[in-house]
Amino acid sequence: MNSPYALRVRDLAHRPGEMREHTLDITVPDAMGAGLIAVRQGAELRIDVKLEGLHEGVLVSGHASADATGECSRCLIEISEPIEVDFAELFAYDASEDFDFFVRDDHVDTEQVVRDAVVLSLPFQPVCRPDCPGLDPVTGERLADLGEQPARQVLDPRWAALSAVQLDDSDAEDRAADQTDGDTTAPKTTEGEERAEAE
C-alpha cells in the first residue's frame, strides 16, 4: 500500500490485547478543506497513532496536528491557525461486517479518518483575531489599520438625490414671513362678548 497514511498491522491481526504505537510525519499530498482556510498541499502533518488488536478488527486512535492557512473572513488578510484533532476508528477484518473501514492486505489506511477529523475541525468563518473589525464599507480599507476613526454618516441612497438640492436663503426668509402673516388672524369673540359690545 503506497499511501503515506497506511500502517502495517500484520503483527496485530487476530491478536486481541496487542498494542503498537507509531508516529507519522507526512507532507500533505492533497489539501484538506476547501473553504477560506485549509491544511494546504505540501503542509507538514504529524500523526501519533495507537493500534490495538481486537477480536473484530484493529482499533486505530490518535492525535493529528498541522497548521491551516487561509484568509480572515472579515478583513481578508492571510492567517495561519494550528489544528489539533483526536480521532478513533475501528478497522474490521471482515468486509461483510457493518463497518466503514477495513484491514486490507495487512494494512490500515488512516487517510480518510484523519482527513475527516481535520476538515471538521476547521473554522467555518476564520478570523485573524476575535474582535477583528473587518473592512470599511465605503473605502474597503482594513479598519484595524486605520485606528480610531469618527463614525461616518451613511446616507440612505433613496434620499441621495435630495443632497444636491440647494435652497436660497432669501427663499427661506420669504417662506418664513408668509407663515407669520398667515398666523395674524383676528381673534374670535364669544357670543357673550358680542352681546356686551352691542349694549
mmCIF file of C-alpha atoms in Angstrom:
data_model
loop_
_atom_site.group_PDB
_atom_site.id
_atom_site.type_symbol
_atom_site.label_atom_id
_atom_site.label_comp_id
_atom_site.label_asym_id
_atom_site.label_seq_id
_atom_site.Cartn_x
_atom_site.Cartn_y
_atom_site.Cartn_z
ATOM 1 C CA MET A 1 0.000 0.000 0.000
ATOM 2 C CA ASN A 2 1.600 3.274 -1.144
ATOM 3 C CA SER A 3 -0.427 5.732 0.935
ATOM 4 C CA PRO A 4 1.738 7.718 3.399
ATOM 5 C CA TYR A 5 -1.130 7.303 5.904
ATOM 6 C CA ALA A 6 -1.018 3.476 5.766
ATOM 7 C CA LEU A 7 0.264 1.350 8.673
ATOM 8 C CA ARG A 8 1.143 -2.318 8.671
ATOM 9 C CA VAL A 9 -0.812 -4.380 11.222
ATOM 10 C CA ARG A 10 0.259 -7.941 10.424
ATOM 11 C CA ASP A 11 1.742 -8.375 13.908
ATOM 12 C CA LEU A 12 -1.575 -7.266 15.480
ATOM 13 C CA ALA A 13 -4.017 -9.132 13.263
ATOM 14 C CA HIS A 14 -6.228 -11.525 15.208
ATOM 15 C CA ARG A 15 -4.261 -10.908 18.396
ATOM 16 C CA PRO A 16 -6.635 -9.229 20.852
ATOM 17 C CA GLY A 17 -4.836 -7.232 23.506
ATOM 18 C CA GLU A 18 -1.758 -6.448 21.391
ATOM 19 C CA MET A 19 -0.902 -2.755 21.005
ATOM 20 C CA ARG A 20 1.563 -0.719 18.932
ATOM 21 C CA GLU A 21 2.296 2.998 18.702
ATOM 22 C CA HIS A 22 3.585 4.888 15.685
ATOM 23 C CA THR A 23 4.400 8.469 14.706
ATOM 24 C CA LEU A 24 3.914 9.636 11.127
ATOM 25 C CA ASP A 25 5.355 12.863 9.726
ATOM 26 C CA ILE A 26 3.584 13.445 6.443
ATOM 27 C CA THR A 27 3.906 16.104 3.752
ATOM 28 C CA VAL A 28 0.238 16.510 2.852
ATOM 29 C CA PRO A 29 -0.236 15.256 -0.736
ATOM 30 C CA ASP A 30 -3.754 16.717 -1.143
ATOM 31 C CA ALA A 31 -5.243 19.756 0.594
ATOM 32 C CA MET A 32 -7.609 19.142 3.497
ATOM 33 C CA GLY A 33 -10.511 21.579 3.311
ATOM 34 C CA ALA A 34 -11.836 23.804 0.561
ATOM 35 C CA GLY A 35 -13.133 26.894 2.399
ATOM 36 C CA LEU A 36 -11.414 30.098 3.482
ATOM 37 C CA ILE A 37 -8.908 28.082 5.498
ATOM 38 C CA ALA A 38 -7.395 24.633 4.904
ATOM 39 C CA VAL A 39 -4.387 22.443 5.525
ATOM 40 C CA ARG A 40 -2.747 23.082 2.176
ATOM 41 C CA GLN A 41 -0.935 20.678 -0.098
ATOM 42 C CA GLY A 42 2.701 20.466 0.982
ATOM 43 C CA ALA A 43 1.976 21.344 4.636
ATOM 44 C CA GLU A 44 3.534 19.230 7.382
ATOM 45 C CA LEU A 45 1.127 16.912 9.249
ATOM 46 C CA ARG A 46 2.141 14.977 12.357
ATOM 47 C CA ILE A 47 0.111 11.939 13.435
ATOM 48 C CA ASP A 48 0.616 9.994 16.670
ATOM 49 C CA VAL A 49 -1.218 6.675 16.297
ATOM 50 C CA LYS A 50 -2.070 3.845 18.663
ATOM 51 C CA LEU A 51 -3.083 0.485 17.169
ATOM 52 C CA GLU A 52 -4.925 -2.035 19.335
ATOM 53 C CA GLY A 53 -5.799 -5.573 18.308
ATOM 54 C CA LEU A 54 -9.429 -6.577 18.942
ATOM 55 C CA HIS A 55 -11.463 -9.678 18.100
ATOM 56 C CA GLU A 56 -13.294 -7.994 15.197
ATOM 57 C CA GLY A 57 -10.501 -5.782 13.938
ATOM 58 C CA VAL A 58 -7.867 -3.174 14.778
ATOM 59 C CA LEU A 59 -8.784 -0.054 16.740
ATOM 60 C CA VAL A 60 -6.889 2.951 15.387
ATOM 61 C CA SER A 61 -6.816 6.035 17.614
ATOM 62 C CA GLY A 62 -4.541 9.010 17.735
ATOM 63 C CA HIS A 63 -3.824 12.699 17.502
ATOM 64 C CA ALA A 64 -3.083 14.807 14.422
ATOM 65 C CA SER A 65 -1.585 18.287 14.310
ATOM 66 C CA ALA A 66 -0.872 20.711 11.468
ATOM 67 C CA ASP A 67 -1.059 24.382 10.511
ATOM 68 C CA ALA A 68 -4.027 25.534 8.462
ATOM 69 C CA THR A 69 -3.629 28.636 6.311
ATOM 70 C CA GLY A 70 -6.124 30.880 4.568
ATOM 71 C CA GLU A 71 -7.666 34.325 4.929
ATOM 72 C CA CYS A 72 -9.684 36.169 7.536
ATOM 73 C CA SER A 73 -13.394 36.122 6.720
ATOM 74 C CA ARG A 74 -13.759 39.772 7.860
ATOM 75 C CA CYS A 75 -10.699 41.668 6.629
ATOM 76 C CA LEU A 76 -9.301 39.127 4.110
ATOM 77 C CA ILE A 77 -5.667 39.179 5.307
ATOM 78 C CA GLU A 78 -3.671 35.944 5.307
ATOM 79 C CA ILE A 79 -3.837 33.928 8.510
ATOM 80 C CA SER A 80 -2.400 30.712 9.928
ATOM 81 C CA GLU A 81 -4.059 28.638 12.631
ATOM 82 C CA PRO A 82 -2.815 25.494 14.427
ATOM 83 C CA ILE A 83 -5.096 22.469 14.118
ATOM 84 C CA GLU A 84 -5.141 19.779 16.815
ATOM 85 C CA VAL A 85 -7.580 16.857 16.481
ATOM 86 C CA ASP A 86 -8.156 13.452 18.033
ATOM 87 C CA PHE A 87 -9.615 10.504 16.151
ATOM 88 C CA ALA A 88 -10.600 6.876 16.694
ATOM 89 C CA GLU A 89 -11.928 4.274 14.258
ATOM 90 C CA LEU A 90 -12.267 0.502 14.134
ATOM 91 C CA PHE A 91 -10.873 -1.216 11.046
ATOM 92 C CA ALA A 92 -12.685 -4.555 10.715
ATOM 93 C CA TYR A 93 -11.169 -7.812 9.448
ATOM 94 C CA ASP A 94 -14.343 -8.969 7.702
ATOM 95 C CA ALA A 95 -15.547 -6.748 4.850
ATOM 96 C CA SER A 96 -19.045 -8.184 5.239
ATOM 97 C CA GLU A 97 -19.426 -6.624 8.690
ATOM 98 C CA ASP A 98 -21.288 -3.340 9.145
ATOM 99 C CA PHE A 99 -18.215 -1.101 9.421
ATOM 100 C CA ASP A 100 -16.893 1.807 7.379
ATOM 101 C CA PHE A 101 -13.209 0.836 7.354
ATOM 102 C CA PHE A 102 -11.402 -2.465 6.905
ATOM 103 C CA VAL A 103 -7.973 -4.045 7.204
ATOM 104 C CA ARG A 104 -6.679 -4.595 3.677
ATOM 105 C CA ASP A 105 -3.522 -6.508 2.774
ATOM 106 C CA ASP A 106 -2.426 -6.421 6.441
ATOM 107 C CA HIS A 107 -2.579 -2.599 6.420
ATOM 108 C CA VAL A 108 -4.886 0.125 7.725
ATOM 109 C CA ASP A 109 -5.085 3.345 5.716
ATOM 110 C CA THR A 110 -5.792 6.206 8.131
ATOM 111 C CA GLU A 111 -6.051 8.926 5.470
ATOM 112 C CA GLN A 112 -9.853 9.238 5.382
ATOM 113 C CA VAL A 113 -10.154 9.071 9.175
ATOM 114 C CA VAL A 114 -7.560 11.814 9.658
ATOM 115 C CA ARG A 115 -8.931 13.909 6.795
ATOM 116 C CA ASP A 116 -12.476 13.828 8.188
ATOM 117 C CA ALA A 117 -11.270 14.844 11.651
ATOM 118 C CA VAL A 118 -9.141 17.713 10.327
ATOM 119 C CA VAL A 119 -11.761 19.129 7.949
ATOM 120 C CA LEU A 120 -14.491 19.058 10.620
ATOM 121 C CA SER A 121 -12.224 20.993 12.997
ATOM 122 C CA LEU A 122 -11.578 23.852 10.549
ATOM 123 C CA PRO A 123 -13.456 27.071 11.425
ATOM 124 C CA PHE A 124 -16.264 27.936 9.017
ATOM 125 C CA GLN A 125 -15.572 31.684 9.297
ATOM 126 C CA PRO A 126 -11.934 32.086 10.372
ATOM 127 C CA VAL A 127 -10.805 35.448 11.752
ATOM 128 C CA CYS A 128 -7.390 36.977 12.319
ATOM 129 C CA ARG A 129 -8.479 37.895 15.840
ATOM 130 C CA PRO A 130 -11.788 37.560 17.728
ATOM 131 C CA ASP A 131 -12.516 41.316 17.618
ATOM 132 C CA CYS A 132 -11.469 41.903 14.008
ATOM 133 C CA PRO A 133 -13.476 44.965 12.842
ATOM 134 C CA GLY A 134 -13.357 43.942 9.174
ATOM 135 C CA LEU A 135 -13.289 46.339 6.217
ATOM 136 C CA ASP A 136 -14.593 49.873 5.818
ATOM 137 C CA PRO A 137 -17.867 49.516 3.872
ATOM 138 C CA VAL A 138 -17.146 52.699 1.887
ATOM 139 C CA THR A 139 -13.401 52.619 1.151
ATOM 140 C CA GLY A 140 -12.704 48.905 1.551
ATOM 141 C CA GLU A 141 -9.729 49.641 3.798
ATOM 142 C CA ARG A 142 -8.924 47.371 6.736
ATOM 143 C CA LEU A 143 -10.374 49.099 9.798
ATOM 144 C CA ALA A 144 -7.728 47.674 12.139
ATOM 145 C CA ASP A 145 -5.056 49.564 10.160
ATOM 146 C CA LEU A 146 -6.931 52.876 10.334
ATOM 147 C CA GLY A 147 -7.156 53.068 14.128
ATOM 148 C CA GLU A 148 -9.881 55.109 15.792
ATOM 149 C CA GLN A 149 -11.926 56.946 13.190
ATOM 150 C CA PRO A 150 -15.052 59.074 13.622
ATOM 151 C CA ALA A 151 -18.134 57.220 12.543
ATOM 152 C CA ARG A 152 -19.220 58.090 9.006
ATOM 153 C CA GLN A 153 -22.814 59.111 8.393
ATOM 154 C CA VAL A 154 -24.162 56.714 5.801
ATOM 155 C CA LEU A 155 -26.766 58.386 3.592
ATOM 156 C CA ASP A 156 -29.758 56.352 2.533
ATOM 157 C CA PRO A 157 -29.379 56.027 -1.271
ATOM 158 C CA ARG A 158 -33.115 56.744 -1.684
ATOM 159 C CA TRP A 159 -32.506 60.294 -0.407
ATOM 160 C CA ALA A 160 -29.173 60.832 -2.146
ATOM 161 C CA ALA A 161 -30.727 62.991 -4.934
ATOM 162 C CA LEU A 162 -32.021 65.492 -2.371
ATOM 163 C CA SER A 163 -28.498 66.212 -1.140
ATOM 164 C CA ALA A 164 -27.878 68.089 -4.429
ATOM 165 C CA VAL A 165 -30.801 70.480 -3.849
ATOM 166 C CA GLN A 166 -29.609 73.918 -2.676
ATOM 167 C CA LEU A 167 -32.085 76.324 -1.082
ATOM 168 C CA ASP A 168 -31.565 80.093 -1.467
ATOM 169 C CA ASP A 169 -31.550 81.944 1.898
ATOM 170 C CA SER A 170 -33.908 84.659 0.575
ATOM 171 C CA ASP A 171 -36.451 81.989 -0.402
ATOM 172 C CA ALA A 172 -36.330 80.595 3.091
ATOM 173 C CA GLU A 173 -36.876 84.066 4.615
ATOM 174 C CA ASP A 174 -39.872 84.703 2.317
ATOM 175 C CA ARG A 175 -41.474 81.440 3.325
ATOM 176 C CA ALA A 176 -40.963 82.226 6.992
ATOM 177 C CA ALA A 177 -42.564 85.653 6.526
ATOM 178 C CA ASP A 178 -45.538 84.133 4.692
ATOM 179 C CA GLN A 179 -46.124 81.742 7.536
ATOM 180 C CA THR A 180 -46.004 84.595 10.064
ATOM 181 C CA ASP A 181 -48.522 86.695 8.059
ATOM 182 C CA GLY A 182 -50.872 83.787 7.768
ATOM 183 C CA ASP A 183 -50.985 83.356 11.525
ATOM 184 C CA THR A 184 -52.052 87.007 12.268
ATOM 185 C CA THR A 185 -55.818 86.473 12.131
ATOM 186 C CA ALA A 186 -58.328 88.390 14.227
ATOM 187 C CA PRO A 187 -59.165 86.600 17.458
ATOM 188 C CA LYS A 188 -62.594 85.092 17.574
ATOM 189 C CA THR A 189 -65.064 86.561 20.078
ATOM 190 C CA THR A 190 -67.503 84.599 22.102
ATOM 191 C CA GLU A 191 -71.298 85.099 21.997
ATOM 192 C CA GLY A 192 -71.234 86.811 25.440
ATOM 193 C CA GLU A 193 -68.597 89.279 24.359
ATOM 194 C CA GLU A 194 -70.664 90.223 21.274
ATOM 195 C CA ARG A 195 -73.761 90.999 23.450
ATOM 196 C CA ALA A 196 -71.707 93.140 25.822
ATOM 197 C CA GLU A 197 -70.369 95.193 22.943
ATOM 198 C CA ALA A 198 -73.854 95.630 21.473
ATOM 199 C CA GLU A 199 -75.224 97.029 24.771
#
